[in-house]
mmCIF file of C-alpha atoms and ligand atoms in Angstrom:
data_model
loop_
_atom_site.group_PDB
_atom_site.id
_atom_site.type_symbol
_atom_site.label_atom_id
_atom_site.label_comp_id
_atom_site.label_asym_id
_atom_site.label_seq_id
_atom_site.Cartn_x
_atom_site.Cartn_y
_atom_site.Cartn_z
ATOM 1 C CA UNK A 665 92.140 177.311 91.443
ATOM 2 C CA UNK A 666 89.540 177.287 94.178
ATOM 3 C CA UNK A 667 86.945 176.342 91.600
ATOM 4 C CA UNK A 668 88.981 173.339 90.505
ATOM 5 C CA UNK A 669 89.355 172.386 94.137
ATOM 6 C CA UNK A 670 85.589 172.267 94.450
ATOM 7 C CA UNK A 671 85.329 170.084 91.402
ATOM 8 C CA UNK A 672 87.851 167.717 92.934
ATOM 9 C CA UNK A 673 85.422 167.284 95.818
ATOM 10 C CA UNK A 674 82.624 166.814 93.316
ATOM 11 C CA UNK A 675 84.695 164.238 91.496
ATOM 12 C CA UNK A 676 85.159 162.332 94.724
ATOM 13 C CA UNK A 677 81.385 162.510 95.044
ATOM 14 C CA UNK A 678 81.036 160.392 91.915
ATOM 15 C CA UNK A 679 82.614 157.537 93.774
ATOM 16 C CA UNK A 680 79.413 157.702 95.791
ATOM 17 C CA UNK A 681 78.740 156.662 99.341
ATOM 18 C CA UNK A 682 81.981 154.730 99.544
ATOM 19 C CA UNK A 683 84.093 157.789 98.838
ATOM 20 C CA UNK A 684 82.467 159.738 101.591
ATOM 21 C CA UNK A 685 82.481 156.965 104.161
ATOM 22 C CA UNK A 686 86.186 156.251 103.869
ATOM 23 C CA UNK A 687 87.363 159.611 105.203
ATOM 24 C CA UNK A 688 84.619 159.626 107.833
ATOM 25 C CA UNK A 689 85.103 156.068 109.015
ATOM 26 C CA UNK A 690 87.410 157.285 111.743
ATOM 27 C CA UNK A 691 90.692 156.102 113.096
ATOM 28 C CA UNK A 692 89.241 153.302 115.161
ATOM 29 C CA UNK A 693 86.732 151.805 112.770
ATOM 30 C CA UNK A 694 87.074 149.201 110.099
ATOM 31 C CA UNK A 695 84.396 147.735 107.957
ATOM 32 C CA UNK A 696 84.122 145.141 105.211
ATOM 33 C CA UNK A 697 84.963 147.662 102.523
ATOM 34 C CA UNK A 698 88.255 148.540 104.138
ATOM 35 C CA UNK A 699 89.304 145.002 104.864
ATOM 36 C CA UNK A 700 89.182 143.151 101.559
ATOM 37 C CA UNK A 701 90.115 143.601 97.940
ATOM 38 C CA UNK A 702 86.783 145.182 97.124
ATOM 39 C CA UNK A 703 86.414 146.556 93.561
ATOM 40 C CA UNK A 704 85.145 149.804 95.088
ATOM 41 C CA UNK A 705 88.400 150.047 96.959
ATOM 42 C CA UNK A 706 90.323 149.648 93.695
ATOM 43 C CA UNK A 707 88.277 152.452 92.214
ATOM 44 C CA UNK A 708 88.944 154.614 95.229
ATOM 45 C CA UNK A 709 92.640 153.921 94.941
ATOM 46 C CA UNK A 710 92.648 155.210 91.364
ATOM 47 C CA UNK A 711 90.535 158.207 92.378
ATOM 48 C CA UNK A 712 93.154 158.940 95.025
ATOM 49 C CA UNK A 713 95.939 158.832 92.438
ATOM 50 C CA UNK A 714 93.967 161.306 90.327
ATOM 51 C CA UNK A 715 93.368 163.566 93.335
ATOM 52 C CA UNK A 716 97.058 163.459 94.124
ATOM 53 C CA UNK A 717 98.105 164.294 90.553
ATOM 54 C CA UNK A 718 95.564 167.118 90.333
ATOM 55 C CA UNK A 719 96.579 168.663 93.634
ATOM 56 C CA UNK A 720 100.261 168.394 92.784
ATOM 57 C CA UNK A 721 99.527 170.061 89.431
ATOM 58 C CA UNK A 722 97.373 172.853 90.825
ATOM 59 C CA UNK A 723 98.882 173.712 94.178
ATOM 60 C CA UNK A 724 102.295 175.356 94.409
ATOM 61 C CA UNK A 725 104.738 172.981 96.099
ATOM 62 C CA UNK A 726 105.445 175.431 98.907
ATOM 63 C CA UNK A 727 101.924 176.719 99.569
ATOM 64 C CA UNK A 728 101.700 177.076 103.340
ATOM 65 C CA UNK A 729 98.978 175.695 105.578
ATOM 66 C CA UNK A 730 97.294 178.429 107.674
ATOM 67 C CA UNK A 731 99.096 179.389 110.871
ATOM 68 C CA UNK A 732 97.360 180.710 113.977
ATOM 69 C CA UNK A 733 98.117 182.964 116.944
ATOM 70 C CA UNK A 734 98.782 181.841 120.538
ATOM 71 C CA UNK A 735 95.287 182.980 121.561
ATOM 72 C CA UNK A 736 93.767 180.465 119.157
ATOM 73 C CA UNK A 737 95.240 177.534 121.109
ATOM 74 C CA UNK A 738 92.153 176.609 123.127
ATOM 75 C CA UNK A 739 93.103 173.252 124.602
ATOM 76 C CA UNK A 740 95.939 170.751 124.671
ATOM 77 C CA UNK A 741 96.517 168.598 121.600
ATOM 78 C CA UNK A 742 94.027 165.770 121.985
ATOM 79 C CA UNK A 743 95.958 162.481 122.032
ATOM 80 C CA UNK A 744 94.641 159.982 119.505
ATOM 81 C CA UNK A 745 95.508 156.529 118.157
ATOM 82 C CA UNK A 746 98.437 155.061 120.089
ATOM 83 C CA UNK A 747 99.056 157.111 123.191
ATOM 84 C CA UNK A 748 101.325 154.852 125.242
ATOM 85 C CA UNK A 749 103.376 152.377 123.177
ATOM 86 C CA UNK A 750 104.221 149.088 124.870
ATOM 87 C CA UNK A 751 107.130 148.038 122.640
ATOM 88 C CA UNK A 752 109.954 146.974 125.026
ATOM 89 C CA UNK A 753 112.624 148.938 123.145
ATOM 90 C CA UNK A 754 110.453 152.029 123.382
ATOM 91 C CA UNK A 755 109.742 151.478 127.086
ATOM 92 C CA UNK A 756 113.460 151.173 127.843
ATOM 93 C CA UNK A 757 114.168 154.430 126.006
ATOM 94 C CA UNK A 758 111.273 156.167 127.734
ATOM 95 C CA UNK A 759 112.474 155.041 131.178
ATOM 96 C CA UNK A 760 115.748 156.894 130.594
ATOM 97 C CA UNK A 761 114.020 160.004 129.232
ATOM 98 C CA UNK A 762 115.052 159.058 125.704
ATOM 99 C CA UNK A 763 118.746 159.737 126.386
ATOM 100 C CA UNK A 764 119.722 156.722 124.294
ATOM 101 C CA UNK A 765 117.273 157.517 121.490
ATOM 102 C CA UNK A 766 118.719 157.653 117.984
ATOM 103 C CA UNK A 767 116.803 158.611 114.868
ATOM 104 C CA UNK A 768 117.939 156.207 112.208
ATOM 105 C CA UNK A 769 118.107 157.738 108.705
ATOM 106 C CA UNK A 770 118.675 155.223 105.937
ATOM 107 C CA UNK A 771 117.736 154.131 102.441
ATOM 108 C CA UNK A 772 118.531 156.191 99.359
ATOM 109 C CA UNK A 773 120.888 158.608 101.108
ATOM 110 C CA UNK A 774 124.601 159.308 100.662
ATOM 111 C CA UNK A 775 125.238 159.376 104.411
ATOM 112 C CA UNK A 776 123.081 157.130 106.620
ATOM 113 C CA UNK A 777 122.845 158.686 110.085
ATOM 114 C CA UNK A 778 121.870 158.003 113.678
ATOM 115 C CA UNK A 779 120.887 161.321 115.235
ATOM 116 C CA UNK A 780 120.554 161.965 118.956
ATOM 117 C CA UNK A 781 117.817 164.233 120.267
ATOM 118 C CA UNK A 782 120.463 166.821 121.135
ATOM 119 C CA UNK A 783 121.738 166.774 117.580
ATOM 120 C CA UNK A 784 118.198 167.254 116.290
ATOM 121 C CA UNK A 785 117.540 170.065 118.777
ATOM 122 C CA UNK A 786 120.780 171.794 117.789
ATOM 123 C CA UNK A 787 119.754 171.984 114.154
ATOM 124 C CA UNK A 788 117.822 175.091 113.024
ATOM 125 C CA UNK A 789 114.315 174.866 114.413
ATOM 126 C CA UNK A 790 110.918 176.029 113.320
ATOM 127 C CA UNK A 791 107.885 176.739 115.486
ATOM 128 C CA UNK A 792 104.408 176.862 113.972
ATOM 129 C CA UNK A 793 100.867 177.069 115.295
ATOM 130 C CA UNK A 794 98.680 174.958 113.057
ATOM 131 C CA UNK A 795 95.422 173.054 113.024
ATOM 132 C CA UNK A 796 95.423 169.267 113.175
ATOM 133 C CA UNK A 797 92.456 167.642 111.438
ATOM 134 C CA UNK A 798 91.652 164.019 112.222
ATOM 135 C CA UNK A 799 89.405 161.947 109.943
ATOM 136 C CA UNK A 800 87.333 161.224 113.038
ATOM 137 C CA UNK A 801 86.023 164.762 112.693
ATOM 138 C CA UNK A 802 87.863 166.737 115.364
ATOM 139 C CA UNK A 803 90.491 169.455 115.077
ATOM 140 C CA UNK A 804 93.020 171.005 117.458
ATOM 141 C CA UNK A 805 95.173 174.103 117.146
ATOM 142 C CA UNK A 806 98.608 173.565 118.670
ATOM 143 C CA UNK A 807 102.120 174.950 118.607
ATOM 144 C CA UNK A 808 104.761 172.596 117.281
ATOM 145 C CA UNK A 809 108.535 172.971 117.426
ATOM 146 C CA UNK A 810 111.011 170.862 115.521
ATOM 147 C CA UNK A 811 113.666 170.598 112.861
ATOM 148 C CA UNK A 812 112.592 170.905 109.234
ATOM 149 C CA UNK A 813 112.682 167.452 107.657
ATOM 150 C CA UNK A 814 114.351 169.047 104.596
ATOM 151 C CA UNK A 815 117.302 169.936 106.797
ATOM 152 C CA UNK A 816 117.753 166.352 107.978
ATOM 153 C CA UNK A 817 117.409 165.091 104.406
ATOM 154 C CA UNK A 818 120.075 167.555 103.264
ATOM 155 C CA UNK A 819 122.436 166.389 105.992
ATOM 156 C CA UNK A 820 121.943 162.816 104.822
ATOM 157 C CA UNK A 821 122.162 163.699 101.112
ATOM 158 C CA UNK A 822 119.178 162.302 99.270
ATOM 159 C CA UNK A 823 120.009 160.300 96.144
ATOM 160 C CA UNK A 824 118.440 161.266 92.833
ATOM 161 C CA UNK A 825 116.181 158.223 92.538
ATOM 162 C CA UNK A 826 114.496 158.939 95.895
ATOM 163 C CA UNK A 827 110.733 159.461 95.708
ATOM 164 C CA UNK A 828 109.299 158.919 99.181
ATOM 165 C CA UNK A 829 110.185 159.337 102.817
ATOM 166 C CA UNK A 830 108.931 156.537 105.057
ATOM 167 C CA UNK A 831 108.465 156.983 108.811
ATOM 168 C CA UNK A 832 108.820 153.810 110.870
ATOM 169 C CA UNK A 833 107.258 153.961 114.327
ATOM 170 C CA UNK A 834 107.724 152.160 117.634
ATOM 171 C CA UNK A 835 104.049 151.356 118.164
ATOM 172 C CA UNK A 836 102.030 148.507 116.736
ATOM 173 C CA UNK A 837 98.321 148.549 116.091
ATOM 174 C CA UNK A 838 95.888 145.676 116.268
ATOM 175 C CA UNK A 839 94.716 144.061 113.039
ATOM 176 C CA UNK A 840 92.051 142.026 114.847
ATOM 177 C CA UNK A 841 92.437 138.330 114.056
ATOM 178 C CA UNK A 842 95.363 139.110 111.740
ATOM 179 C CA UNK A 843 97.576 140.058 114.705
ATOM 180 C CA UNK A 844 99.199 143.467 114.722
ATOM 181 C CA UNK A 845 101.265 145.716 112.477
ATOM 182 C CA UNK A 846 103.801 148.434 113.175
ATOM 183 C CA UNK A 847 102.539 151.944 112.463
ATOM 184 C CA UNK A 848 104.268 153.534 109.504
ATOM 185 C CA UNK A 849 103.603 156.318 107.062
ATOM 186 C CA UNK A 850 105.066 157.818 103.914
ATOM 187 C CA UNK A 851 105.050 161.085 101.987
ATOM 188 C CA UNK A 852 106.463 162.261 98.680
ATOM 189 C CA UNK A 853 109.481 164.542 98.321
ATOM 190 C CA UNK A 854 107.294 167.623 97.842
ATOM 191 C CA UNK A 855 105.713 167.199 101.277
ATOM 192 C CA UNK A 856 109.036 166.041 102.726
ATOM 193 C CA UNK A 857 110.718 169.284 101.637
ATOM 194 C CA UNK A 858 107.767 171.544 102.437
ATOM 195 C CA UNK A 859 108.844 174.338 104.825
ATOM 196 C CA UNK A 860 106.199 173.371 107.423
ATOM 197 C CA UNK A 861 107.142 169.688 107.463
ATOM 198 C CA UNK A 862 109.055 169.314 110.710
ATOM 199 C CA UNK A 863 110.259 166.543 112.968
ATOM 200 C CA UNK A 864 108.675 167.877 116.133
ATOM 201 C CA UNK A 865 110.096 167.422 119.635
ATOM 202 C CA UNK A 866 108.142 170.268 121.242
ATOM 203 C CA UNK A 867 104.431 170.855 121.766
ATOM 204 C CA UNK A 868 102.869 174.054 123.122
ATOM 205 C CA UNK A 869 106.178 175.244 124.546
ATOM 206 C CA UNK A 870 107.028 172.014 126.397
ATOM 207 C CA UNK A 871 108.730 168.740 125.494
ATOM 208 C CA UNK A 872 106.538 166.581 123.261
ATOM 209 C CA UNK A 873 104.555 164.331 125.661
ATOM 210 C CA UNK A 874 104.454 160.564 125.250
ATOM 211 C CA UNK A 875 100.735 160.721 124.425
ATOM 212 C CA UNK A 876 101.498 162.903 121.397
ATOM 213 C CA UNK A 877 104.436 160.909 120.047
ATOM 214 C CA UNK A 878 107.567 161.479 122.155
ATOM 215 C CA UNK A 879 110.352 161.810 121.492
ATOM 216 C CA UNK A 880 109.800 162.670 117.833
ATOM 217 C CA UNK A 881 106.802 162.938 115.511
ATOM 218 C CA UNK A 882 106.310 164.481 112.124
ATOM 219 C CA UNK A 883 104.042 167.387 111.235
ATOM 220 C CA UNK A 884 102.825 167.503 107.629
ATOM 221 C CA UNK A 885 100.534 170.460 107.792
ATOM 222 C CA UNK A 886 98.708 170.062 104.478
ATOM 223 C CA UNK A 887 97.561 166.547 105.212
ATOM 224 C CA UNK A 888 95.180 164.759 107.575
ATOM 225 C CA UNK A 889 96.177 163.604 111.050
ATOM 226 C CA UNK A 890 96.881 159.964 110.305
ATOM 227 C CA UNK A 891 99.789 160.941 108.006
ATOM 228 C CA UNK A 892 101.630 162.532 110.954
ATOM 229 C CA UNK A 893 103.522 159.589 112.371
ATOM 230 C CA UNK A 894 104.249 159.687 116.106
ATOM 231 C CA UNK A 895 106.966 157.716 117.953
ATOM 232 C CA UNK A 896 109.319 157.840 114.959
ATOM 233 C CA UNK A 897 112.045 155.218 115.177
ATOM 234 C CA UNK A 898 113.531 155.542 111.719
ATOM 235 C CA UNK A 899 113.289 157.437 108.473
ATOM 236 C CA UNK A 900 113.839 155.539 105.263
ATOM 237 C CA UNK A 901 114.176 157.177 101.860
ATOM 238 C CA UNK A 902 112.860 154.939 99.073
ATOM 239 C CA UNK A 903 111.896 154.922 95.406
ATOM 240 C CA UNK A 904 109.029 152.468 95.807
ATOM 241 C CA UNK A 905 106.510 151.772 98.564
ATOM 242 C CA UNK A 906 105.358 148.341 97.445
ATOM 243 C CA UNK A 907 107.853 146.396 99.587
ATOM 244 C CA UNK A 908 107.123 148.220 102.828
ATOM 245 C CA UNK A 909 104.402 147.035 105.228
ATOM 246 C CA UNK A 910 101.319 146.054 103.236
ATOM 247 C CA UNK A 911 102.641 147.974 100.228
ATOM 248 C CA UNK A 912 100.212 150.905 100.215
ATOM 249 C CA UNK A 913 102.368 153.446 101.996
ATOM 250 C CA UNK A 914 101.026 153.415 105.534
ATOM 251 C CA UNK A 915 99.329 151.488 108.307
ATOM 252 C CA UNK A 916 95.918 153.056 107.591
ATOM 253 C CA UNK A 917 96.490 152.985 103.833
ATOM 254 C CA UNK A 918 97.050 149.230 104.037
ATOM 255 C CA UNK A 919 93.547 149.100 105.540
ATOM 256 C CA UNK A 920 92.030 151.214 102.767
ATOM 257 C CA UNK A 921 92.597 154.865 103.628
ATOM 258 C CA UNK A 922 93.835 157.249 100.941
ATOM 259 C CA UNK A 923 97.611 157.553 100.692
ATOM 260 C CA UNK A 924 97.246 161.170 99.683
ATOM 261 C CA UNK A 925 95.280 162.907 102.423
ATOM 262 C CA UNK A 926 95.762 166.496 101.265
ATOM 263 C CA UNK A 927 93.516 169.142 102.822
HETATM 264 N N1 MTE B 2020 102.794 156.072 115.478
HETATM 265 C C1 MTE B 2020 101.544 156.541 115.381
HETATM 266 N N2 MTE B 2020 101.345 157.716 114.759
HETATM 267 C C2 MTE B 2020 100.087 158.226 114.648
HETATM 268 C C3 MTE B 2020 98.968 157.522 115.144
HETATM 269 C C4 MTE B 2020 99.205 156.285 115.802
HETATM 270 O O1 MTE B 2020 98.287 155.605 116.285
HETATM 271 N N3 MTE B 2020 100.509 155.831 115.895
HETATM 272 N N4 MTE B 2020 97.693 158.041 114.987
HETATM 273 C C5 MTE B 2020 97.517 159.063 113.935
HETATM 274 C C6 MTE B 2020 96.251 159.784 114.018
HETATM 275 S S1 MTE B 2020 94.887 159.025 113.391
HETATM 276 C C7 MTE B 2020 96.190 161.063 114.478
HETATM 277 S S2 MTE B 2020 94.761 161.970 114.436
HETATM 278 C C8 MTE B 2020 97.367 161.700 115.088
HETATM 279 C C9 MTE B 2020 97.077 162.063 116.529
HETATM 280 O O2 MTE B 2020 98.117 162.841 117.050
HETATM 281 P P1 MTE B 2020 97.966 163.366 118.529
HETATM 282 O O3 MTE B 2020 97.861 162.165 119.423
HETATM 283 O O4 MTE B 2020 99.154 164.214 118.804
HETATM 284 O O5 MTE B 2020 96.681 164.172 118.538
HETATM 285 O O6 MTE B 2020 98.519 160.895 115.072
HETATM 286 C C10 MTE B 2020 98.654 160.077 113.954
HETATM 287 N N5 MTE B 2020 99.939 159.413 114.035
HETATM 288 MO MO1 MO B 2021 93.358 160.724 113.059
#
């Protein structure tokens, strides 16, 4: 299995310079390749589909990401991307310590829900010490506490045609001259139901700080940092990603990043 993993990397190598610059480009950088409908980008998109299929074929659905001990937490989780959303709805919630916050759960579910933070905190919780890897090239080990996403999905009752879980966020990111776009992300049902996929409200034994996504952010421990939406406003269960945002499954994906960022 490890051998095949290596050859996946080698396969990505065939895509050449472009393949290696995309993951390294970093959260803050855009270049011509990422902006347009470049043929290289189309090729990368199909390479990503292949990577996704291969990994899903080769890796057991519940394989766990490594977990660490308390002594391996060397610093606070480094805040990255949005760290202080300015959306007025978010600011009003933040001013009242998120007392009026509701997580909206909708889409292909039997029972749409609006969950308070207390309701989320009263569900079974999971705490895990894991390593966060950002495409910018830094990593942080941190302790996350939250409710397994699978639990929330079970409460809502996922319909049989559901394929993806979409996270809608409060913050918007600049698109340069094209204005701005709300941050969003999506994962498949395998990652959504993975035991380490949690809706986190705690970080390193304290309440999740605003800089790291308060009041609720997702942890998807087998993927890169940009998949782990902060400031989650709503969860939507869908069968198709093409009608959401720019249609590629996430804010960064719409700008050219891989949808499947498995590590
Ligand atoms: N809503 C939202 N989620 C986000 C981002 C963001 O800008 N907005 N940045 C992503 C990126 S690139 C990373 S590395 C992590 C950073 O999480 P942290 O601030 O807790 O380190 O959040 C991810 N989730
Ligand atoms: Mo990142």
